Amino acid sequence: LYNNYIIQIGRIYYNASNSKGCFKSNFTNDFSGDPDGILTPIFLVDRGECSFVTKVRNVEKAGGSLAVIIDDSSNSIKDIIMSDDGTGAGIRIPSMLISRKDGEKLKKFL
């Protein structure tokens, strides 16, 4: 907790073959090299093709500690609400939406 914000430190993963996160699969088989020595996988998924809830649930089932969803348009994300589609009960990991521009930076970094 830092200034009333929860800070997640971990390793970022992105699976281009399941880039939308819409089907159940492992996002990676290599969880080595987590920077804090504690397994905290952060999965990037692209927006589109299925609901936010489906993406986050699939990330959670794959062992992710945080789902970061990358917007699929160049528009501002400030007015987008990642709403529950009615099936989100029981999800226990946090999720967030980031801009396409920021998502491309993270993908390039990887």
Short mmCIF file of C-alpha atoms in Angstrom, two decimals, residues 17-74:
data_model
loop_
_atom_site.label_atom_id
_atom_site.label_comp_id
_atom_site.label_asym_id
_atom_site.label_seq_id
_atom_site.Cartn_x
_atom_site.Cartn_y
_atom_site.Cartn_z
CA SER A 17 -1.65 -16.59 -29.48
CA ASN A 18 -4.32 -15.73 -26.88
CA SER A 19 -3.95 -11.97 -27.11
CA LYS A 20 -7.62 -11.26 -26.33
CA GLY A 21 -7.68 -13.65 -23.36
CA CYS A 22 -11.03 -15.02 -24.51
CA PHE A 23 -10.24 -18.69 -24.15
CA LYS A 24 -8.84 -20.65 -21.27
CA SER A 25 -5.15 -21.35 -21.68
CA ASN A 26 -1.92 -20.74 -19.93
CA PHE A 27 -0.60 -17.33 -20.76
CA THR A 28 2.90 -18.65 -20.11
CA ASN A 29 4.67 -21.74 -18.83
CA ASP A 30 7.67 -19.75 -17.59
CA PHE A 31 7.04 -18.03 -14.28
CA SER A 32 10.74 -17.65 -13.48
CA GLY A 33 12.42 -14.32 -12.92
CA ASP A 34 9.74 -12.53 -10.92
CA PRO A 35 11.52 -9.39 -9.67
CA ASP A 36 10.49 -9.59 -6.03
CA GLY A 37 11.07 -13.34 -5.71
CA ILE A 38 7.37 -13.94 -5.13
CA LEU A 39 5.20 -15.24 -7.91
CA THR A 40 3.15 -12.23 -9.05
CA PRO A 41 2.33 -12.70 -12.73
CA ILE A 42 0.68 -9.74 -14.42
CA PHE A 43 -1.06 -10.67 -17.67
CA LEU A 44 -1.69 -8.26 -20.53
CA VAL A 45 -4.70 -8.93 -22.76
CA ASP A 46 -6.13 -6.94 -25.62
CA ARG A 47 -9.67 -5.60 -25.50
CA GLY A 48 -12.30 -7.10 -27.78
CA GLU A 49 -14.12 -10.31 -28.79
CA CYS A 50 -15.35 -11.17 -25.27
CA SER A 51 -16.38 -9.45 -22.06
CA PHE A 52 -14.04 -7.91 -19.50
CA VAL A 53 -15.27 -10.50 -17.00
CA THR A 54 -14.33 -13.40 -19.29
CA LYS A 55 -10.83 -11.97 -19.78
CA VAL A 56 -10.25 -11.41 -16.06
CA ARG A 57 -11.62 -14.82 -15.11
CA ASN A 58 -9.34 -16.52 -17.67
CA VAL A 59 -6.33 -14.58 -16.36
CA GLU A 60 -7.20 -15.61 -12.80
CA LYS A 61 -7.62 -19.29 -13.78
CA ALA A 62 -4.22 -19.17 -15.50
CA GLY A 63 -2.58 -18.01 -12.26
CA GLY A 64 -2.45 -14.29 -12.92
CA SER A 65 -2.42 -11.85 -10.01
CA LEU A 66 -3.48 -8.84 -12.07
CA ALA A 67 -5.27 -8.49 -15.43
CA VAL A 68 -4.25 -5.47 -17.50
CA ILE A 69 -6.57 -4.96 -20.45
CA ILE A 70 -5.25 -2.89 -23.34
CA ASP A 71 -7.82 -0.75 -25.14
CA ASP A 72 -8.29 -1.45 -28.84
CA SER A 73 -8.86 2.13 -29.97
CA SER A 74 -6.89 5.35 -29.87
#
